Short mmCIF file of C-alpha atoms in Angstrom, two decimals:
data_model
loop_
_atom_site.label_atom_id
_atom_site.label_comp_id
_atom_site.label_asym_id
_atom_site.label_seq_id
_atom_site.Cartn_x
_atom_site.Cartn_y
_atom_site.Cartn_z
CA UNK A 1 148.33 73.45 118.13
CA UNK A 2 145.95 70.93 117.02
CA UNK A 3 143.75 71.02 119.80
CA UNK A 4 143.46 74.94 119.01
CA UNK A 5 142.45 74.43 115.55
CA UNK A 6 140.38 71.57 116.33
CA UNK A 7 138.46 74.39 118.10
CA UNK A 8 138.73 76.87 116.23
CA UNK A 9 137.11 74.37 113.27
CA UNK A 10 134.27 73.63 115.74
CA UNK A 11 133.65 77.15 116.46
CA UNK A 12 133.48 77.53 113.27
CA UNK A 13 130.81 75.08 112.39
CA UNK A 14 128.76 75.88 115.08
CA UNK A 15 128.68 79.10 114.29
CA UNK A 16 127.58 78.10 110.76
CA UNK A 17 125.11 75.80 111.84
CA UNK A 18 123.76 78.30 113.91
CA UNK A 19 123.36 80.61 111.14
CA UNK A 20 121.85 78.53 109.16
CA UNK A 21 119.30 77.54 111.81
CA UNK A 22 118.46 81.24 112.07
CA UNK A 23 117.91 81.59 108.37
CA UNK A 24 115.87 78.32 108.42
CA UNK A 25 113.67 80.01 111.15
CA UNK A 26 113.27 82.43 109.22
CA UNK A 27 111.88 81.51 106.23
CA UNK A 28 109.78 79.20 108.26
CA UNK A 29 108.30 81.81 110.12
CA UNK A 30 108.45 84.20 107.44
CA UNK A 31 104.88 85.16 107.83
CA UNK A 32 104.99 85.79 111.26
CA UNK A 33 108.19 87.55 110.93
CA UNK A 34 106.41 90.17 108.01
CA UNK A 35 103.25 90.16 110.13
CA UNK A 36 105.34 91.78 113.69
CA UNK A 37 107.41 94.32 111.37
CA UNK A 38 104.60 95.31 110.00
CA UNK A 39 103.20 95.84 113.19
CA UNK A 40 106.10 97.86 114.01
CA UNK A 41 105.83 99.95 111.56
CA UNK A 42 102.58 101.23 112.20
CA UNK A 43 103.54 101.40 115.60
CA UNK A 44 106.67 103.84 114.50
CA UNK A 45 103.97 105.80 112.06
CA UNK A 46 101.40 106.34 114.60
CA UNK A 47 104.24 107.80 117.30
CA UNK A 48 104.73 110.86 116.54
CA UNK A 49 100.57 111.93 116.44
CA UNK A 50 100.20 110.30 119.81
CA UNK A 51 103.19 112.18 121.37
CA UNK A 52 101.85 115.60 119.77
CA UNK A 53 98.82 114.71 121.92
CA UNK A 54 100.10 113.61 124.90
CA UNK A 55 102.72 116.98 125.27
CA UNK A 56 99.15 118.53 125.19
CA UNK A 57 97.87 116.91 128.44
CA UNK A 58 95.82 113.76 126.89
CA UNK A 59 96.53 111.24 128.12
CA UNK A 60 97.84 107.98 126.67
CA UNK A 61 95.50 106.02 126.45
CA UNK A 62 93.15 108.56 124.91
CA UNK A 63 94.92 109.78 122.15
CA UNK A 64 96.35 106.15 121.29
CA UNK A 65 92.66 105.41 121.12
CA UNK A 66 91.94 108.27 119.10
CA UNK A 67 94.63 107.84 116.65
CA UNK A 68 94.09 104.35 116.22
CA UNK A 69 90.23 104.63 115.91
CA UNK A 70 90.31 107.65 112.95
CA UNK A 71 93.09 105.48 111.92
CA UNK A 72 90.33 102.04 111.40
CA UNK A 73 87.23 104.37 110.64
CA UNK A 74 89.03 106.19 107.81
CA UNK A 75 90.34 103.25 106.41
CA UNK A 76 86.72 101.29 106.48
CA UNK A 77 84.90 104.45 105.61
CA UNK A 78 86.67 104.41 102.00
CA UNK A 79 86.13 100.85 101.32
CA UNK A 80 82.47 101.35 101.94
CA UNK A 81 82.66 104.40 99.66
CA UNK A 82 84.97 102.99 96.83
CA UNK A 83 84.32 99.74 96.61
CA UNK A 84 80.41 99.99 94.99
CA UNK A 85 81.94 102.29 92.54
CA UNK A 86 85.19 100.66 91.97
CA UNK A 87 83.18 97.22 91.75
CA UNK A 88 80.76 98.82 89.13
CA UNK A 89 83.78 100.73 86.82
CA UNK A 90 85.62 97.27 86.68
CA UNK A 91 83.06 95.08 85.22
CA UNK A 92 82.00 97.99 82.80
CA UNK A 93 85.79 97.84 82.07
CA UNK A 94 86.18 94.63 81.72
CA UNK A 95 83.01 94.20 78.89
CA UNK A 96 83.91 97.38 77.24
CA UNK A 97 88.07 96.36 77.32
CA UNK A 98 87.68 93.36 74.53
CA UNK A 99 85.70 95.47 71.92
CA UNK A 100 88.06 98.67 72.38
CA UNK A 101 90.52 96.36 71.94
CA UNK A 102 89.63 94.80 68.81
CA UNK A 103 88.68 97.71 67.43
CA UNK A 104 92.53 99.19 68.14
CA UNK A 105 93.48 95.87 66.50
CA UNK A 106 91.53 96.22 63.46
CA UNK A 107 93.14 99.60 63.16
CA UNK A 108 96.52 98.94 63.68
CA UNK A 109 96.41 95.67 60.82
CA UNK A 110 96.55 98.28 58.87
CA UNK A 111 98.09 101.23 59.94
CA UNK A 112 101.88 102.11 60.17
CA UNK A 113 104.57 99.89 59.74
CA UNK A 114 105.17 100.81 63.90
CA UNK A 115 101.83 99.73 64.63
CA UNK A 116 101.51 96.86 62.23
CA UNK A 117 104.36 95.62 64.10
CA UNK A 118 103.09 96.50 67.63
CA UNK A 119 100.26 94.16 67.04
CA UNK A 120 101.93 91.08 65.79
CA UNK A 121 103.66 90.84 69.37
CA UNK A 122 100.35 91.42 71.56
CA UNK A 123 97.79 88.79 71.88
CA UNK A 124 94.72 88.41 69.70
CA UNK A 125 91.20 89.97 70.31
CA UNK A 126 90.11 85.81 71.03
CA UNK A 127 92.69 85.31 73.17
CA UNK A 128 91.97 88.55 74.98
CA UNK A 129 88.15 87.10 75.18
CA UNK A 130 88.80 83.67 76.70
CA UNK A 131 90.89 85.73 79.42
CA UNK A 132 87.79 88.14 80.34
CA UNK A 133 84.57 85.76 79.70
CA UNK A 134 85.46 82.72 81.66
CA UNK A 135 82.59 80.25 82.55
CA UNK A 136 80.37 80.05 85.92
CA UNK A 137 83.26 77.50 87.25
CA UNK A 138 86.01 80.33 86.54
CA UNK A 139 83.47 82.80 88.32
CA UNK A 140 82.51 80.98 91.63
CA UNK A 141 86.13 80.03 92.30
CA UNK A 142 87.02 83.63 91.59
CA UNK A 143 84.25 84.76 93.78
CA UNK A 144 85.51 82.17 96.53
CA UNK A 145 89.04 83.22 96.35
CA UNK A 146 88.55 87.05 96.45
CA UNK A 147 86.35 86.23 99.75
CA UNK A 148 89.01 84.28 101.21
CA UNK A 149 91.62 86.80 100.36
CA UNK A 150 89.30 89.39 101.96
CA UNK A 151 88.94 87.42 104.91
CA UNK A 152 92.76 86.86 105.66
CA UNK A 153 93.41 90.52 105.15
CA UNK A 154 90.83 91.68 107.59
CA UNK A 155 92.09 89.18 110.07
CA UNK A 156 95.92 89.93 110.11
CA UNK A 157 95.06 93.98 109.65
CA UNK A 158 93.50 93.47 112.99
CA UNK A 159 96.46 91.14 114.11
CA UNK A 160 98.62 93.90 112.84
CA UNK A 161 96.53 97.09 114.70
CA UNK A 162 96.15 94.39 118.16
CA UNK A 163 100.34 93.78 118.28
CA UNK A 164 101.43 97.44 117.12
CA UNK A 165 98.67 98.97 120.16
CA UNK A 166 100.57 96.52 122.54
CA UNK A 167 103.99 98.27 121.04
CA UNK A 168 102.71 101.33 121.30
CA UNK A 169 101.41 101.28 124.87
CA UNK A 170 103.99 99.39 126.85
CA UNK A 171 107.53 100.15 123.76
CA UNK A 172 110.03 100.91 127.02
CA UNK A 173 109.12 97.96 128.52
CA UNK A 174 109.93 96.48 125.52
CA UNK A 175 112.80 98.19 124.25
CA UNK A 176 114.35 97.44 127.60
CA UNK A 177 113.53 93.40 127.39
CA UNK A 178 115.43 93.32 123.78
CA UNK A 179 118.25 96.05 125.62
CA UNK A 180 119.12 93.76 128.63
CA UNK A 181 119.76 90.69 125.69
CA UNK A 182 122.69 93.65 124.71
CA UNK A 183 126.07 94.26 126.64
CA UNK A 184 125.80 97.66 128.89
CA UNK A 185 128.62 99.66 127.40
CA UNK A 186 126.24 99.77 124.54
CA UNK A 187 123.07 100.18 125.10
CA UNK A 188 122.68 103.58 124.83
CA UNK A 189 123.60 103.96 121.46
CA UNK A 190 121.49 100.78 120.76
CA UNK A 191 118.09 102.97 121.93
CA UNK A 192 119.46 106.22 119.87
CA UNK A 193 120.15 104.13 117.00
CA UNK A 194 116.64 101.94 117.15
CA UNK A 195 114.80 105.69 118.28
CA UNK A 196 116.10 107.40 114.97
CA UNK A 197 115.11 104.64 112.89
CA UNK A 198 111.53 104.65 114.16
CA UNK A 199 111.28 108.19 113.77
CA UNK A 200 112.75 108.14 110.26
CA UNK A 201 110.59 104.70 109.24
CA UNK A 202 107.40 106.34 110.59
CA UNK A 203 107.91 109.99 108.58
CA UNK A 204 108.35 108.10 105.45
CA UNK A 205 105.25 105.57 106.05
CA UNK A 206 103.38 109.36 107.34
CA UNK A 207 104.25 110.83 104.13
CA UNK A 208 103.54 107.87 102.10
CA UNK A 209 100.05 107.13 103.62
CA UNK A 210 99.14 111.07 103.29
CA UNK A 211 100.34 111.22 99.61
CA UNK A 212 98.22 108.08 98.47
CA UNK A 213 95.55 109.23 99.95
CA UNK A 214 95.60 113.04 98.38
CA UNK A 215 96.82 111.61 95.19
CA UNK A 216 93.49 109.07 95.53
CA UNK A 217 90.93 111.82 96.21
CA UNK A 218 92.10 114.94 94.33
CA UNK A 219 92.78 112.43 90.80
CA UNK A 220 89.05 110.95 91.00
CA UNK A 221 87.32 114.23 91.78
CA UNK A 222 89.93 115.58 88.72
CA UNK A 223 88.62 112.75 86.52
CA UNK A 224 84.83 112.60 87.33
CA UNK A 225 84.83 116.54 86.78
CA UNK A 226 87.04 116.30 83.46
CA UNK A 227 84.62 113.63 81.78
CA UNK A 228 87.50 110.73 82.19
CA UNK A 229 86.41 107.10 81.45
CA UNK A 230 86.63 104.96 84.54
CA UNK A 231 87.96 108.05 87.19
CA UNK A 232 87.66 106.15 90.09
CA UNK A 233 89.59 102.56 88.65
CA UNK A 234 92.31 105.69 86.70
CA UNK A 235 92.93 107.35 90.14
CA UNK A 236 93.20 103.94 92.30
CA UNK A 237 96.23 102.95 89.75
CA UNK A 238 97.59 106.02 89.85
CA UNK A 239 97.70 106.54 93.51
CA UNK A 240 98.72 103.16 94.43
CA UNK A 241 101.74 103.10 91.17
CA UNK A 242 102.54 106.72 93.00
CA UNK A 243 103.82 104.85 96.08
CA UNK A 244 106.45 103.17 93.66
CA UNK A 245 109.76 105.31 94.13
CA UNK A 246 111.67 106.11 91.58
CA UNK A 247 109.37 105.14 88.49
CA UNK A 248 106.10 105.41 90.18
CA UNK A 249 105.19 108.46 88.45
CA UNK A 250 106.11 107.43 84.91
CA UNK A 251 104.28 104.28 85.77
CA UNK A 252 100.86 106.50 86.52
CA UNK A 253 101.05 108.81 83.83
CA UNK A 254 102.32 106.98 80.64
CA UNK A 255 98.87 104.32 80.47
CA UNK A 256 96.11 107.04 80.61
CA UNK A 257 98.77 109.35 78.49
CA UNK A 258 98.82 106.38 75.55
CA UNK A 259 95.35 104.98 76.02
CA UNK A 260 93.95 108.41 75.84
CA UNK A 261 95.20 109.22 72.84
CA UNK A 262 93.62 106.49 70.80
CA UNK A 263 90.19 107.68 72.04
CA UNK A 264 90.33 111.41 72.76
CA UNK A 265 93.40 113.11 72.22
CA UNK A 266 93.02 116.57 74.03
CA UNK A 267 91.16 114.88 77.01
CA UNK A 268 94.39 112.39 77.28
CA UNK A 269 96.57 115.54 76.95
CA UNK A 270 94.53 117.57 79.76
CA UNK A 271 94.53 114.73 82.11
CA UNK A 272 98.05 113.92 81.76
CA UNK A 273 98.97 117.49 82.94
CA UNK A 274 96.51 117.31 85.81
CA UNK A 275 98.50 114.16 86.98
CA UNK A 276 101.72 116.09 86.73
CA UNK A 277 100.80 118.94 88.89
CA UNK A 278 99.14 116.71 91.55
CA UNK A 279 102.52 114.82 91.43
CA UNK A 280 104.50 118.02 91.69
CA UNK A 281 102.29 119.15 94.53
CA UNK A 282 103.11 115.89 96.52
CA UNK A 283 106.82 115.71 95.82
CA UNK A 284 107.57 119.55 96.38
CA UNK A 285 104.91 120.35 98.98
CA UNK A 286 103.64 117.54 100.93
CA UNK A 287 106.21 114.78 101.20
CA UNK A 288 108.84 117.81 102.28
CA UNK A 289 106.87 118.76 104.99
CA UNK A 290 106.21 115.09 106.13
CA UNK A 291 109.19 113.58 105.40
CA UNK A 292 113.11 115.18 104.52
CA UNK A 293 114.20 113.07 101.84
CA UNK A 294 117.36 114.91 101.45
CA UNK A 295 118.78 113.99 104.74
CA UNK A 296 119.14 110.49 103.07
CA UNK A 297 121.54 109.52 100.11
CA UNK A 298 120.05 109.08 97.09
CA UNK A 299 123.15 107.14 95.71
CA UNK A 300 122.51 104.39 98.55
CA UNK A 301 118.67 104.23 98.06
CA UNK A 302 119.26 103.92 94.13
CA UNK A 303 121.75 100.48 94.94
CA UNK A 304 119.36 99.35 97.28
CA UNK A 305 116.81 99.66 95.39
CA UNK A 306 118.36 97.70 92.09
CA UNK A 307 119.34 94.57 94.88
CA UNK A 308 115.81 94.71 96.44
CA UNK A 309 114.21 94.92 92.98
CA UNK A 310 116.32 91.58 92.16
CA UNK A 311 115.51 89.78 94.57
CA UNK A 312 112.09 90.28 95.77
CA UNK A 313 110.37 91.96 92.75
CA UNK A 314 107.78 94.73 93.07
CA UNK A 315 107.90 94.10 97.23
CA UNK A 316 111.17 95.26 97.01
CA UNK A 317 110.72 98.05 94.67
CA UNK A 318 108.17 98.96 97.79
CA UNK A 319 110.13 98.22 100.83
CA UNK A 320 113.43 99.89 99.88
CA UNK A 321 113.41 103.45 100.32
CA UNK A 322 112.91 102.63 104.81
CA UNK A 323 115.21 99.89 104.20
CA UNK A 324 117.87 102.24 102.96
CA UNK A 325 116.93 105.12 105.11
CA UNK A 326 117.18 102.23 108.33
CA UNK A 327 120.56 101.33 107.38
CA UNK A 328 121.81 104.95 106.80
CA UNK A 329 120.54 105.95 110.23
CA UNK A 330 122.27 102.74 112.00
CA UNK A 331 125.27 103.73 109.74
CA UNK A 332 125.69 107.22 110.61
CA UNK A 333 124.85 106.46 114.23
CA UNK A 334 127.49 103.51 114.59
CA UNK A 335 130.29 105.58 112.95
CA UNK A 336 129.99 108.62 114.71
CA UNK A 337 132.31 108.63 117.72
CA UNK A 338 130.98 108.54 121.25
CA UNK A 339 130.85 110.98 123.55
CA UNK A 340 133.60 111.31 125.52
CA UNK A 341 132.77 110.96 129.47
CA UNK A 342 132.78 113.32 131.31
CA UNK A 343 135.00 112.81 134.29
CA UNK A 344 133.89 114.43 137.78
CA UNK A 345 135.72 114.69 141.04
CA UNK A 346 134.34 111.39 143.21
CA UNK A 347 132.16 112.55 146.25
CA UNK A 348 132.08 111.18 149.07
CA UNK A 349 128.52 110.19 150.73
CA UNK A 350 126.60 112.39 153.61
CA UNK A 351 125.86 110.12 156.32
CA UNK A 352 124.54 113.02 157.96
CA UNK A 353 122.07 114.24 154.80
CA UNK A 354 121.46 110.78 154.18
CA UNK A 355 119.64 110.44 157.74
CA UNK A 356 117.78 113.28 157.21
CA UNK A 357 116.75 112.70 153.85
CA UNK A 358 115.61 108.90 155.66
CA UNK A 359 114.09 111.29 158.15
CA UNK A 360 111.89 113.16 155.76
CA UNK A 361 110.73 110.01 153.70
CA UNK A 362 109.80 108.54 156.99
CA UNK A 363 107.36 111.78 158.18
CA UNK A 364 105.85 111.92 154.32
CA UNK A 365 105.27 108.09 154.75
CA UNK A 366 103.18 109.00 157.44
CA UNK A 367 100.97 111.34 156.23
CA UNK A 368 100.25 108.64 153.55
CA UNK A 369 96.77 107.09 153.95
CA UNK A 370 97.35 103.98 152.17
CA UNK A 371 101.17 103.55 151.06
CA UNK A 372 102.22 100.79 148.87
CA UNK A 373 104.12 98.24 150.08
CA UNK A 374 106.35 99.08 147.62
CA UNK A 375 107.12 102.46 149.26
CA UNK A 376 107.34 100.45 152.63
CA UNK A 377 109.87 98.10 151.54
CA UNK A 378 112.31 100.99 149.57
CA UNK A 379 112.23 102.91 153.21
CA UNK A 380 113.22 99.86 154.76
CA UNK A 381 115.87 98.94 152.46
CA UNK A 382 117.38 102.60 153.10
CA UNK A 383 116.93 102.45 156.88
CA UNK A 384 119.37 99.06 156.24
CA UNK A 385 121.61 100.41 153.81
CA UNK A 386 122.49 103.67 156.81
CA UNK A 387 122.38 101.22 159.31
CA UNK A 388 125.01 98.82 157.87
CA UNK A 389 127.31 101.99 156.56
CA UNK A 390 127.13 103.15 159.72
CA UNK A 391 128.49 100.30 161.57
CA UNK A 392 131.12 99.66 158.89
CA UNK A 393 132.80 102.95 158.95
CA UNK A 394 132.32 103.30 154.95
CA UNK A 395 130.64 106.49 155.50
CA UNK A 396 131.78 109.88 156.90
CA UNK A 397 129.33 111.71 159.27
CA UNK A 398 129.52 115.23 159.16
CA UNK A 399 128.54 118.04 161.74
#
């Protein structure tokens, strides 16, 4: 008995200690770790497109070029459109931002007791001024950080589009490296559980993408046509705070709602409904057709949501709605019961069919100008295979 739980105790530790190397790993290799499932992911949202092509006679190759390529020249061709503009609208922002501001602050000293009270708790017009007018030091290592930031995003987004084109051109060789690590008697579940979970992770990421980008396009031209202040910075944050579930549309609406109405009520008004029906339009229209919400609990994304929100801030807020829907598909798919075999009456081989089946490989062989030697060698196998049944007795021949 002590010998057994002398084991058992080492089992038990190693088993710890090998846990604990894992979650060391990790965190070490966190990066890399984000960097391949993001990878992934694009490789699961770019899928279905290249299948839809591919059932349509283009070949692979083709349309995972095509995808991929709109995929880089769409997402270049609005940084060189936005960013001059964008660029331009934040620096008139940020000179205009400290006057409006002491302005409001001047107002509200002496308003209602609300507002009187309001401003006490936010920080001074100086304060707000040594934040936004920093010196030529302050500038240059801003300048030198935002260029180094834009330099390690453009090199792992092309990391991320090399690794998820190698996914996405060779995934069953793949998928059947990571299945042999997995005992046989489940494997197949194991691919129908990782298949639905691509399929669901790319939908939502499809949906996601398409929404930002209508929400991006339709606010600005809204905006620019309604005389809004700053369209193009107004329809970035909304569009990007859009992607947050659960609050993202409160989060859009309620800063041009209450900064609006200091400045021009009616116009704040008028652009607040705009935002609603372009948010109705994606919730009820566009992410319906792109991706069915309802198949997943709401309940479960909610309490996944609050523990992702806890412990990893706004990147959780972002990454739990797949999360959840990942774990509901692996959920429902481990739960349900298997199939039951199907049980067929054992046959017993041809010897007979099996030499003429030889017989026929061997004449189509022949008209071959150039067969592999990989075609050689399975004819030769199967000339063995007769040959050694044949002398054993194992098989029947039949007249």
């Amino acid at each position: 008995m002590k010998t057994l739980d002398l084991k058992r105790i080492a089992l038990i530790a190693a088993v710890a200690l090998l846990t604990l190397g894992i979650l060391g790993l990790a965190w070490r290799f966190a990066n890399i770790i984000a960097l391949v499932a993001v990878s992934l992911a694009v490789a699961a949202m770019t899928r279905a497109p290249i299948e839809w092509l591919t059932t349509r006679r283009v070949p692979k190759s083709l349309a995972m070029s095509f995808i991929y390529g709109v995929g880089v020249l769409l997402l270049v061709g609005i940084i060189w459109l936005v960013t001059p503009s964008l660029v331009t609208e934040i620096q008139s922002l940020s000179q205009n931002f400290s006057l409006s501001y002491a302005k409001l602050e001047e107002a509200w000293r002496i308003g209602s007791p609300l507002q009187q009270s309001l401003i006490q708790r936010m920080p001074n017009a100086q304060e707000i001024n040594k934040l936004l007018l920093s010196n030529d030091t302050g500038l240059v290592q801003a300048a030198m950080s935002a260029t180094m930031n834009l330099v390690d995003f453009v090199t792992q987004s092309l990391l991320v589009i090399v690794i998820s084109l190698y996914w996405s051109s060779d995934s069953l060789h793949f998928e059947r490296l990571l299945l042999s690590l997995i005992p046989a008697a489940h494997r197949s579940r194991v691919r129908l559980t990782w298949r639905e979970i691509e399929k669901g992770i790319g939908a939502y990421l499809r949906s996601e993408v398409a929404q930002f980008l209508l929400a991006g396009i339709v606010l600005a031209i809204g905006f620019s046509a309604m005389g809004v202040r700053y369209p193009l910075t107004r329809a970035l944050f909304a569009a990007l705070a859009w992607l947050l579930p659960l609050v993202g549309g409160a989060v859009a609406v309620i800063p041009v709602l209450l900064f609006g109405l200091f400045i021009n009520p009616v116009l704040a008004v008028a652009a607040t409904l705009f935002m609603f029906a372009v948010f109705a339009f994606l919730e009820f229209v566009v992410e319906r057709r792109l991706y069915p919400r309802e198949r997943y609990g709401s309940v479960l994304v909610l309490l996944i949501t609050v523990v992702m929100v806890e412990a990893l801030g706004i990147v959780g807020l972002l990454i739990a709605p797949p999360f959840a829907a990942a774990l509901q598909i692996a959920l429902t798919e481990w739960l349900r019961p298997a199939p039951a075999a199907v049980q067929t009456p054992a046959t017993r081989p041809n010897l007979a069919d099996m030499k003429a089946q030889l017989a026929e490989a061997q004449h189509a062989l022949e008209q071959m100008e150039q067969p592999s030697p990989r075609t050689r060698n399975m004819l030769e196998r199967m000339r063995s295979l007769i040959a050694s049944a044949e002398e054993s007795g194992h098989l029947a021949e039949s007249n």
